[in-house]
JSON list of C-alpha atoms in Angstrom, two decimals:
[
{"chain": "K", "resi": 15, "resn": "MET", "atom": "CA", "xyz": [49.28, -19.99, 108.00]},
{"chain": "K", "resi": 16, "resn": "ALA", "atom": "CA", "xyz": [51.99, -20.79, 105.43]},
{"chain": "K", "resi": 17, "resn": "VAL", "atom": "CA", "xyz": [50.91, -21.77, 101.96]},
{"chain": "K", "resi": 18, "resn": "ALA", "atom": "CA", "xyz": [53.18, -23.80, 99.71]},
{"chain": "K", "resi": 19, "resn": "ALA", "atom": "CA", "xyz": [53.83, -22.61, 96.19]},
{"chain": "K", "resi": 20, "resn": "THR", "atom": "CA", "xyz": [52.20, -24.70, 93.51]},
{"chain": "K", "resi": 21, "resn": "THR", "atom": "CA", "xyz": [53.59, -25.42, 90.06]},
{"chain": "K", "resi": 22, "resn": "VAL", "atom": "CA", "xyz": [51.70, -27.43, 87.48]},
{"chain": "K", "resi": 23, "resn": "ALA", "atom": "CA", "xyz": [52.89, -28.52, 84.02]},
{"chain": "K", "resi": 24, "resn": "HIS", "atom": "CA", "xyz": [50.64, -28.06, 80.96]},
{"chain": "K", "resi": 25, "resn": "GLY", "atom": "CA", "xyz": [52.54, -29.28, 77.90]},
{"chain": "K", "resi": 26, "resn": "ASP", "atom": "CA", "xyz": [55.26, -26.71, 77.24]},
{"chain": "K", "resi": 27, "resn": "PHE", "atom": "CA", "xyz": [53.96, -24.46, 80.05]},
{"chain": "K", "resi": 28, "resn": "VAL", "atom": "CA", "xyz": [54.32, -24.54, 83.81]},
{"chain": "K", "resi": 29, "resn": "THR", "atom": "CA", "xyz": [51.96, -22.47, 85.97]},
{"chain": "K", "resi": 30, "resn": "TYR", "atom": "CA", "xyz": [52.94, -20.78, 89.22]},
{"chain": "K", "resi": 31, "resn": "ASP", "atom": "CA", "xyz": [50.99, -19.30, 92.11]},
{"chain": "K", "resi": 32, "resn": "SER", "atom": "CA", "xyz": [54.04, -17.78, 93.79]},
{"chain": "K", "resi": 33, "resn": "LEU", "atom": "CA", "xyz": [55.83, -14.67, 92.52]},
{"chain": "K", "resi": 34, "resn": "SER", "atom": "CA", "xyz": [59.11, -15.66, 94.20]},
{"chain": "K", "resi": 35, "resn": "ALA", "atom": "CA", "xyz": [59.02, -19.16, 92.64]},
{"chain": "K", "resi": 36, "resn": "TRP", "atom": "CA", "xyz": [58.18, -17.66, 89.23]},
{"chain": "K", "resi": 37, "resn": "GLN", "atom": "CA", "xyz": [61.02, -15.12, 89.54]},
{"chain": "K", "resi": 38, "resn": "GLN", "atom": "CA", "xyz": [63.50, -17.93, 90.21]},
{"chain": "K", "resi": 39, "resn": "VAL", "atom": "CA", "xyz": [62.92, -19.21, 86.67]},
{"chain": "K", "resi": 40, "resn": "ALA", "atom": "CA", "xyz": [62.33, -15.77, 85.12]},
{"chain": "K", "resi": 41, "resn": "PRO", "atom": "CA", "xyz": [64.68, -13.48, 87.06]},
{"chain": "K", "resi": 42, "resn": "SER", "atom": "CA", "xyz": [65.18, -10.95, 84.26]},
{"chain": "K", "resi": 43, "resn": "SER", "atom": "CA", "xyz": [61.55, -9.98, 84.09]},
{"chain": "K", "resi": 44, "resn": "THR", "atom": "CA", "xyz": [60.07, -6.59, 83.33]},
{"chain": "K", "resi": 45, "resn": "VAL", "atom": "CA", "xyz": [57.25, -5.28, 85.50]},
{"chain": "K", "resi": 46, "resn": "LEU", "atom": "CA", "xyz": [54.32, -3.09, 84.49]},
{"chain": "K", "resi": 47, "resn": "ASP", "atom": "CA", "xyz": [53.18, -1.53, 87.77]},
{"chain": "K", "resi": 48, "resn": "PHE", "atom": "CA", "xyz": [50.77, 1.09, 86.35]},
{"chain": "K", "resi": 49, "resn": "THR", "atom": "CA", "xyz": [52.14, 3.79, 88.67]},
{"chain": "K", "resi": 50, "resn": "GLY", "atom": "CA", "xyz": [52.81, 7.32, 87.49]},
{"chain": "K", "resi": 51, "resn": "PHE", "atom": "CA", "xyz": [49.53, 7.71, 85.60]},
{"chain": "K", "resi": 52, "resn": "THR", "atom": "CA", "xyz": [46.52, 9.74, 86.60]},
{"chain": "K", "resi": 53, "resn": "ASN", "atom": "CA", "xyz": [43.34, 7.96, 87.54]},
{"chain": "K", "resi": 54, "resn": "ASN", "atom": "CA", "xyz": [41.27, 6.81, 84.51]},
{"chain": "K", "resi": 55, "resn": "THR", "atom": "CA", "xyz": [44.19, 6.94, 82.04]},
{"chain": "K", "resi": 56, "resn": "PHE", "atom": "CA", "xyz": [43.38, 4.63, 79.11]},
{"chain": "K", "resi": 57, "resn": "ILE", "atom": "CA", "xyz": [46.41, 2.35, 78.58]},
{"chain": "K", "resi": 58, "resn": "THR", "atom": "CA", "xyz": [47.46, 1.68, 74.97]},
{"chain": "K", "resi": 59, "resn": "ASP", "atom": "CA", "xyz": [51.06, 2.48, 74.00]},
{"chain": "K", "resi": 60, "resn": "GLN", "atom": "CA", "xyz": [52.41, 3.95, 77.27]},
{"chain": "K", "resi": 61, "resn": "TYR", "atom": "CA", "xyz": [54.67, 0.89, 77.72]},
{"chain": "K", "resi": 62, "resn": "ALA", "atom": "CA", "xyz": [55.90, 0.72, 74.10]},
{"chain": "K", "resi": 63, "resn": "SER", "atom": "CA", "xyz": [59.44, 1.57, 75.25]},
{"chain": "K", "resi": 64, "resn": "LEU", "atom": "CA", "xyz": [59.35, -1.69, 77.24]},
{"chain": "K", "resi": 65, "resn": "GLY", "atom": "CA", "xyz": [58.20, -3.63, 74.18]},
{"chain": "K", "resi": 66, "resn": "VAL", "atom": "CA", "xyz": [54.51, -4.05, 74.96]},
{"chain": "K", "resi": 67, "resn": "LEU", "atom": "CA", "xyz": [51.30, -2.55, 73.56]},
{"chain": "K", "resi": 68, "resn": "PHE", "atom": "CA", "xyz": [47.78, -2.91, 74.94]},
{"chain": "K", "resi": 69, "resn": "THR", "atom": "CA", "xyz": [45.71, -3.50, 71.82]},
{"chain": "K", "resi": 70, "resn": "ASP", "atom": "CA", "xyz": [42.17, -4.36, 72.86]},
{"chain": "K", "resi": 71, "resn": "VAL", "atom": "CA", "xyz": [39.55, -1.73, 73.48]},
{"chain": "K", "resi": 72, "resn": "ASP", "atom": "CA", "xyz": [38.06, -3.16, 76.65]},
{"chain": "K", "resi": 73, "resn": "ALA", "atom": "CA", "xyz": [38.51, -0.13, 78.90]},
{"chain": "K", "resi": 74, "resn": "ASN", "atom": "CA", "xyz": [42.03, -0.82, 80.20]},
{"chain": "K", "resi": 75, "resn": "ILE", "atom": "CA", "xyz": [42.10, 2.12, 82.55]},
{"chain": "K", "resi": 76, "resn": "ILE", "atom": "CA", "xyz": [44.31, 3.06, 85.46]},
{"chain": "K", "resi": 77, "resn": "GLN", "atom": "CA", "xyz": [42.70, 2.95, 88.84]},
{"chain": "K", "resi": 78, "resn": "ASN", "atom": "CA", "xyz": [44.54, 4.57, 91.73]},
{"chain": "K", "resi": 79, "resn": "ALA", "atom": "CA", "xyz": [43.28, 2.99, 94.93]},
{"chain": "K", "resi": 80, "resn": "SER", "atom": "CA", "xyz": [45.75, 2.00, 97.64]},
{"chain": "K", "resi": 81, "resn": "PHE", "atom": "CA", "xyz": [43.06, 0.02, 99.46]},
{"chain": "K", "resi": 82, "resn": "THR", "atom": "CA", "xyz": [42.53, -2.15, 96.33]},
{"chain": "K", "resi": 83, "resn": "TYR", "atom": "CA", "xyz": [45.99, -2.35, 94.74]},
{"chain": "K", "resi": 84, "resn": "LEU", "atom": "CA", "xyz": [48.08, -3.25, 97.76]},
{"chain": "K", "resi": 85, "resn": "LEU", "atom": "CA", "xyz": [51.42, -3.70, 95.96]},
{"chain": "K", "resi": 86, "resn": "ASP", "atom": "CA", "xyz": [51.80, -0.06, 94.90]},
{"chain": "K", "resi": 87, "resn": "GLY", "atom": "CA", "xyz": [48.43, 1.71, 94.96]},
{"chain": "K", "resi": 88, "resn": "SER", "atom": "CA", "xyz": [47.77, 1.58, 91.20]},
{"chain": "K", "resi": 89, "resn": "GLY", "atom": "CA", "xyz": [46.37, -1.05, 88.90]},
{"chain": "K", "resi": 90, "resn": "LEU", "atom": "CA", "xyz": [44.61, -1.83, 85.66]},
{"chain": "K", "resi": 91, "resn": "TYR", "atom": "CA", "xyz": [40.85, -2.08, 85.61]},
{"chain": "K", "resi": 92, "resn": "GLY", "atom": "CA", "xyz": [38.67, -3.22, 82.75]},
{"chain": "K", "resi": 93, "resn": "SER", "atom": "CA", "xyz": [35.23, -4.55, 82.02]},
{"chain": "K", "resi": 94, "resn": "CYS", "atom": "CA", "xyz": [36.54, -7.97, 80.95]},
{"chain": "K", "resi": 95, "resn": "SER", "atom": "CA", "xyz": [40.02, -8.40, 79.50]},
{"chain": "K", "resi": 96, "resn": "ALA", "atom": "CA", "xyz": [43.42, -7.01, 78.59]},
{"chain": "K", "resi": 97, "resn": "GLU", "atom": "CA", "xyz": [45.47, -7.92, 75.53]},
{"chain": "K", "resi": 98, "resn": "LEU", "atom": "CA", "xyz": [49.24, -7.39, 75.58]},
{"chain": "K", "resi": 99, "resn": "ASN", "atom": "CA", "xyz": [51.23, -7.59, 72.35]},
{"chain": "K", "resi": 100, "resn": "PHE", "atom": "CA", "xyz": [54.99, -7.98, 72.74]},
{"chain": "K", "resi": 101, "resn": "ASP", "atom": "CA", "xyz": [57.60, -6.80, 70.24]},
{"chain": "K", "resi": 102, "resn": "GLN", "atom": "CA", "xyz": [59.61, -10.01, 70.72]},
{"chain": "K", "resi": 103, "resn": "PRO", "atom": "CA", "xyz": [58.82, -13.60, 71.70]},
{"chain": "K", "resi": 104, "resn": "MET", "atom": "CA", "xyz": [58.26, -14.18, 75.42]},
{"chain": "K", "resi": 105, "resn": "ARG", "atom": "CA", "xyz": [58.65, -17.25, 77.58]},
{"chain": "K", "resi": 106, "resn": "ALA", "atom": "CA", "xyz": [57.14, -16.03, 80.85]},
{"chain": "K", "resi": 107, "resn": "PHE", "atom": "CA", "xyz": [54.15, -13.96, 81.92]},
{"chain": "K", "resi": 108, "resn": "GLY", "atom": "CA", "xyz": [52.62, -13.29, 85.31]},
{"chain": "K", "resi": 109, "resn": "ALA", "atom": "CA", "xyz": [50.01, -11.10, 86.95]},
{"chain": "K", "resi": 110, "resn": "TRP", "atom": "CA", "xyz": [49.03, -9.99, 90.42]},
{"chain": "K", "resi": 111, "resn": "ASN", "atom": "CA", "xyz": [45.32, -10.44, 89.97]},
{"chain": "K", "resi": 112, "resn": "LEU", "atom": "CA", "xyz": [42.53, -9.46, 92.29]},
{"chain": "K", "resi": 113, "resn": "THR", "atom": "CA", "xyz": [40.05, -11.76, 90.58]},
{"chain": "K", "resi": 114, "resn": "ASN", "atom": "CA", "xyz": [40.18, -15.17, 88.97]},
{"chain": "K", "resi": 115, "resn": "MET", "atom": "CA", "xyz": [41.65, -14.97, 85.49]},
{"chain": "K", "resi": 116, "resn": "THR", "atom": "CA", "xyz": [42.01, -16.96, 82.32]},
{"chain": "K", "resi": 117, "resn": "VAL", "atom": "CA", "xyz": [45.16, -16.58, 80.25]},
{"chain": "K", "resi": 118, "resn": "ARG", "atom": "CA", "xyz": [45.50, -17.23, 76.54]},
{"chain": "K", "resi": 119, "resn": "ALA", "atom": "CA", "xyz": [48.99, -17.02, 75.00]},
{"chain": "K", "resi": 120, "resn": "TYR", "atom": "CA", "xyz": [49.48, -16.80, 71.23]},
{"chain": "K", "resi": 121, "resn": "LEU", "atom": "CA", "xyz": [52.33, -16.99, 68.77]},
{"chain": "K", "resi": 122, "resn": "GLY", "atom": "CA", "xyz": [51.05, -14.97, 65.85]},
{"chain": "K", "resi": 123, "resn": "ARG", "atom": "CA", "xyz": [47.47, -16.14, 65.44]},
{"chain": "K", "resi": 124, "resn": "GLN", "atom": "CA", "xyz": [48.13, -19.60, 66.90]},
{"chain": "K", "resi": 125, "resn": "LEU", "atom": "CA", "xyz": [46.85, -20.29, 70.41]},
{"chain": "K", "resi": 126, "resn": "VAL", "atom": "CA", "xyz": [49.74, -21.96, 72.29]},
{"chain": "K", "resi": 127, "resn": "TYR", "atom": "CA", "xyz": [48.36, -21.92, 75.85]},
{"chain": "K", "resi": 128, "resn": "GLN", "atom": "CA", "xyz": [45.03, -21.49, 77.58]},
{"chain": "K", "resi": 129, "resn": "GLY", "atom": "CA", "xyz": [44.40, -21.99, 81.23]},
{"chain": "K", "resi": 130, "resn": "ALA", "atom": "CA", "xyz": [42.44, -20.71, 84.19]},
{"chain": "K", "resi": 131, "resn": "LEU", "atom": "CA", "xyz": [44.58, -19.26, 86.95]},
{"chain": "K", "resi": 132, "resn": "ILE", "atom": "CA", "xyz": [42.58, -19.11, 90.12]},
{"chain": "K", "resi": 133, "resn": "ASN", "atom": "CA", "xyz": [42.95, -16.42, 92.74]},
{"chain": "K", "resi": 134, "resn": "GLY", "atom": "CA", "xyz": [42.33, -17.61, 96.26]},
{"chain": "K", "resi": 135, "resn": "VAL", "atom": "CA", "xyz": [40.50, -15.65, 98.88]},
{"chain": "K", "resi": 136, "resn": "ASN", "atom": "CA", "xyz": [43.40, -13.36, 99.81]},
{"chain": "K", "resi": 137, "resn": "PHE", "atom": "CA", "xyz": [42.35, -9.73, 100.08]},
{"chain": "K", "resi": 138, "resn": "GLY", "atom": "CA", "xyz": [44.62, -7.71, 97.82]},
{"chain": "K", "resi": 139, "resn": "GLY", "atom": "CA", "xyz": [45.09, -10.46, 95.25]},
{"chain": "K", "resi": 140, "resn": "GLU", "atom": "CA", "xyz": [47.56, -13.17, 94.42]},
{"chain": "K", "resi": 141, "resn": "PHE", "atom": "CA", "xyz": [50.21, -13.89, 91.84]},
{"chain": "K", "resi": 142, "resn": "ASN", "atom": "CA", "xyz": [49.63, -16.30, 88.98]},
{"chain": "K", "resi": 143, "resn": "GLY", "atom": "CA", "xyz": [52.03, -16.88, 86.13]},
{"chain": "K", "resi": 144, "resn": "ILE", "atom": "CA", "xyz": [53.15, -19.15, 83.31]},
{"chain": "K", "resi": 145, "resn": "VAL", "atom": "CA", "xyz": [56.60, -20.11, 82.03]},
{"chain": "K", "resi": 146, "resn": "SER", "atom": "CA", "xyz": [57.16, -21.89, 78.73]},
{"chain": "K", "resi": 147, "resn": "THR", "atom": "CA", "xyz": [59.73, -24.66, 78.48]},
{"chain": "K", "resi": 148, "resn": "GLY", "atom": "CA", "xyz": [59.72, -24.53, 74.69]},
{"chain": "K", "resi": 149, "resn": "THR", "atom": "CA", "xyz": [57.04, -22.61, 72.82]},
{"chain": "K", "resi": 150, "resn": "THR", "atom": "CA", "xyz": [57.34, -18.84, 72.80]},
{"chain": "K", "resi": 151, "resn": "PHE", "atom": "CA", "xyz": [54.45, -16.39, 72.60]},
{"chain": "K", "resi": 152, "resn": "ASP", "atom": "CA", "xyz": [54.11, -12.81, 71.43]},
{"chain": "K", "resi": 153, "resn": "ARG", "atom": "CA", "xyz": [50.62, -11.99, 72.67]},
{"chain": "K", "resi": 154, "resn": "VAL", "atom": "CA", "xyz": [48.76, -12.59, 75.91]},
{"chain": "K", "resi": 155, "resn": "HIS", "atom": "CA", "xyz": [45.05, -12.10, 76.45]},
{"chain": "K", "resi": 156, "resn": "VAL", "atom": "CA", "xyz": [43.97, -12.14, 80.09]},
{"chain": "K", "resi": 157, "resn": "TYR", "atom": "CA", "xyz": [40.33, -12.30, 81.11]},
{"chain": "K", "resi": 158, "resn": "GLY", "atom": "CA", "xyz": [38.69, -11.59, 84.42]},
{"chain": "K", "resi": 159, "resn": "PRO", "atom": "CA", "xyz": [36.06, -14.02, 85.73]},
{"chain": "K", "resi": 160, "resn": "THR", "atom": "CA", "xyz": [34.38, -15.14, 82.55]},
{"chain": "K", "resi": 161, "resn": "THR", "atom": "CA", "xyz": [32.72, -17.87, 80.62]},
{"chain": "K", "resi": 162, "resn": "MET", "atom": "CA", "xyz": [34.94, -18.63, 77.64]},
{"chain": "K", "resi": 163, "resn": "ASN", "atom": "CA", "xyz": [32.11, -20.04, 75.55]},
{"chain": "K", "resi": 164, "resn": "PRO", "atom": "CA", "xyz": [28.92, -18.38, 74.31]},
{"chain": "K", "resi": 165, "resn": "PRO", "atom": "CA", "xyz": [27.08, -16.67, 75.79]},
{"chain": "K", "resi": 166, "resn": "TYR", "atom": "CA", "xyz": [30.18, -14.75, 76.89]},
{"chain": "K", "resi": 167, "resn": "PHE", "atom": "CA", "xyz": [29.93, -13.14, 80.28]},
{"chain": "K", "resi": 168, "resn": "CYS", "atom": "CA", "xyz": [32.68, -11.32, 82.12]},
{"chain": "K", "resi": 169, "resn": "GLY", "atom": "CA", "xyz": [32.55, -9.94, 85.59]},
{"chain": "K", "resi": 170, "resn": "GLY", "atom": "CA", "xyz": [35.33, -7.36, 85.24]},
{"chain": "K", "resi": 171, "resn": "MET", "atom": "CA", "xyz": [39.05, -7.51, 85.95]},
{"chain": "K", "resi": 172, "resn": "ASN", "atom": "CA", "xyz": [41.56, -5.91, 88.27]},
{"chain": "K", "resi": 173, "resn": "PHE", "atom": "CA", "xyz": [45.32, -6.38, 87.93]},
{"chain": "K", "resi": 174, "resn": "ASP", "atom": "CA", "xyz": [47.87, -4.79, 90.25]},
{"chain": "K", "resi": 175, "resn": "ASN", "atom": "CA", "xyz": [50.99, -5.62, 88.19]},
{"chain": "K", "resi": 176, "resn": "PHE", "atom": "CA", "xyz": [52.05, -7.63, 85.12]},
{"chain": "K", "resi": 177, "resn": "TRP", "atom": "CA", "xyz": [55.47, -9.25, 84.67]},
{"chain": "K", "resi": 178, "resn": "PHE", "atom": "CA", "xyz": [57.00, -10.70, 81.49]},
{"chain": "K", "resi": 179, "resn": "SER", "atom": "CA", "xyz": [60.32, -12.19, 80.43]},
{"chain": "K", "resi": 180, "resn": "THR", "atom": "CA", "xyz": [61.94, -13.34, 77.22]},
{"chain": "K", "resi": 181, "resn": "VAL", "atom": "CA", "xyz": [64.21, -16.05, 78.62]},
{"chain": "K", "resi": 182, "resn": "PRO", "atom": "CA", "xyz": [63.95, -18.05, 81.84]},
{"chain": "K", "resi": 183, "resn": "ALA", "atom": "CA", "xyz": [66.99, -18.37, 84.11]},
{"chain": "K", "resi": 184, "resn": "PRO", "atom": "CA", "xyz": [69.92, -20.50, 82.85]},
{"chain": "K", "resi": 185, "resn": "GLY", "atom": "CA", "xyz": [69.13, -24.14, 83.46]},
{"chain": "K", "resi": 186, "resn": "ALA", "atom": "CA", "xyz": [65.50, -23.38, 84.29]},
{"chain": "K", "resi": 187, "resn": "VAL", "atom": "CA", "xyz": [64.26, -24.64, 80.93]},
{"chain": "K", "resi": 188, "resn": "ALA", "atom": "CA", "xyz": [66.02, -27.97, 81.50]},
{"chain": "K", "resi": 189, "resn": "VAL", "atom": "CA", "xyz": [64.64, -28.28, 85.03]},
{"chain": "K", "resi": 190, "resn": "LEU", "atom": "CA", "xyz": [61.14, -27.35, 83.89]},
{"chain": "K", "resi": 191, "resn": "ALA", "atom": "CA", "xyz": [61.34, -29.76, 80.95]},
{"chain": "K", "resi": 192, "resn": "VAL", "atom": "CA", "xyz": [62.42, -32.64, 83.22]},
{"chain": "K", "resi": 193, "resn": "GLY", "atom": "CA", "xyz": [59.62, -31.77, 85.64]},
{"chain": "K", "resi": 194, "resn": "SER", "atom": "CA", "xyz": [57.00, -31.79, 82.91]},
{"chain": "K", "resi": 195, "resn": "VAL", "atom": "CA", "xyz": [58.28, -35.13, 81.58]},
{"chain": "K", "resi": 196, "resn": "LEU", "atom": "CA", "xyz": [58.30, -36.68, 85.05]},
{"chain": "K", "resi": 197, "resn": "GLY", "atom": "CA", "xyz": [54.75, -35.46, 85.58]},
{"chain": "K", "resi": 198, "resn": "ARG", "atom": "CA", "xyz": [53.45, -37.38, 82.55]},
{"chain": "K", "resi": 199, "resn": "PRO", "atom": "CA", "xyz": [52.12, -40.89, 82.84]},
{"chain": "K", "resi": 200, "resn": "ALA", "atom": "CA", "xyz": [54.48, -43.64, 81.71]},
{"chain": "K", "resi": 201, "resn": "ARG", "atom": "CA", "xyz": [53.70, -45.52, 78.47]},
{"chain": "K", "resi": 202, "resn": "ARG", "atom": "CA", "xyz": [53.63, -49.26, 78.45]},
{"chain": "K", "resi": 203, "resn": "ARG", "atom": "CA", "xyz": [55.28, -51.24, 75.73]},
{"chain": "K", "resi": 204, "resn": "ARG", "atom": "CA", "xyz": [53.23, -53.87, 74.03]}
]
């Protein structure tokens, strides 16, 4: 059964549930595939050469399990969340997630995006991503299935890969901006 890609505008951000659709507007992305590490490696600064640090202490460990991480056999496991800090402003972020996730994007200490990205029932996970049409961000905090308000509860997280990009494809910002404007309700003059 074929499933159509979905894009939804949220202010300056557009969400995607298709990796190929996301890559059309962020073709120069960098991927973190978590391969090449031994099982149970704690991830912190191993991707610093790519401009990203994992800065939370929520057990971001490598899990090597080809039956779980179908893209490449390795993924990131944690008890609740992962926080990625980028060394330059980003416009796009995506994840192949095996569980539902919530994404918060920040510029400095300011929250610029928050949204739940829902994984369907596909074994092996699904892609979910965001692309900004204006606001940049330098930090992303992704949560597994969780309640975002007290009492906080998190059911764990599994991510096969992360992707990020500084600049969407030429013309993509204009197309995304037009799409987000067209998706807004019209105002009536009085």
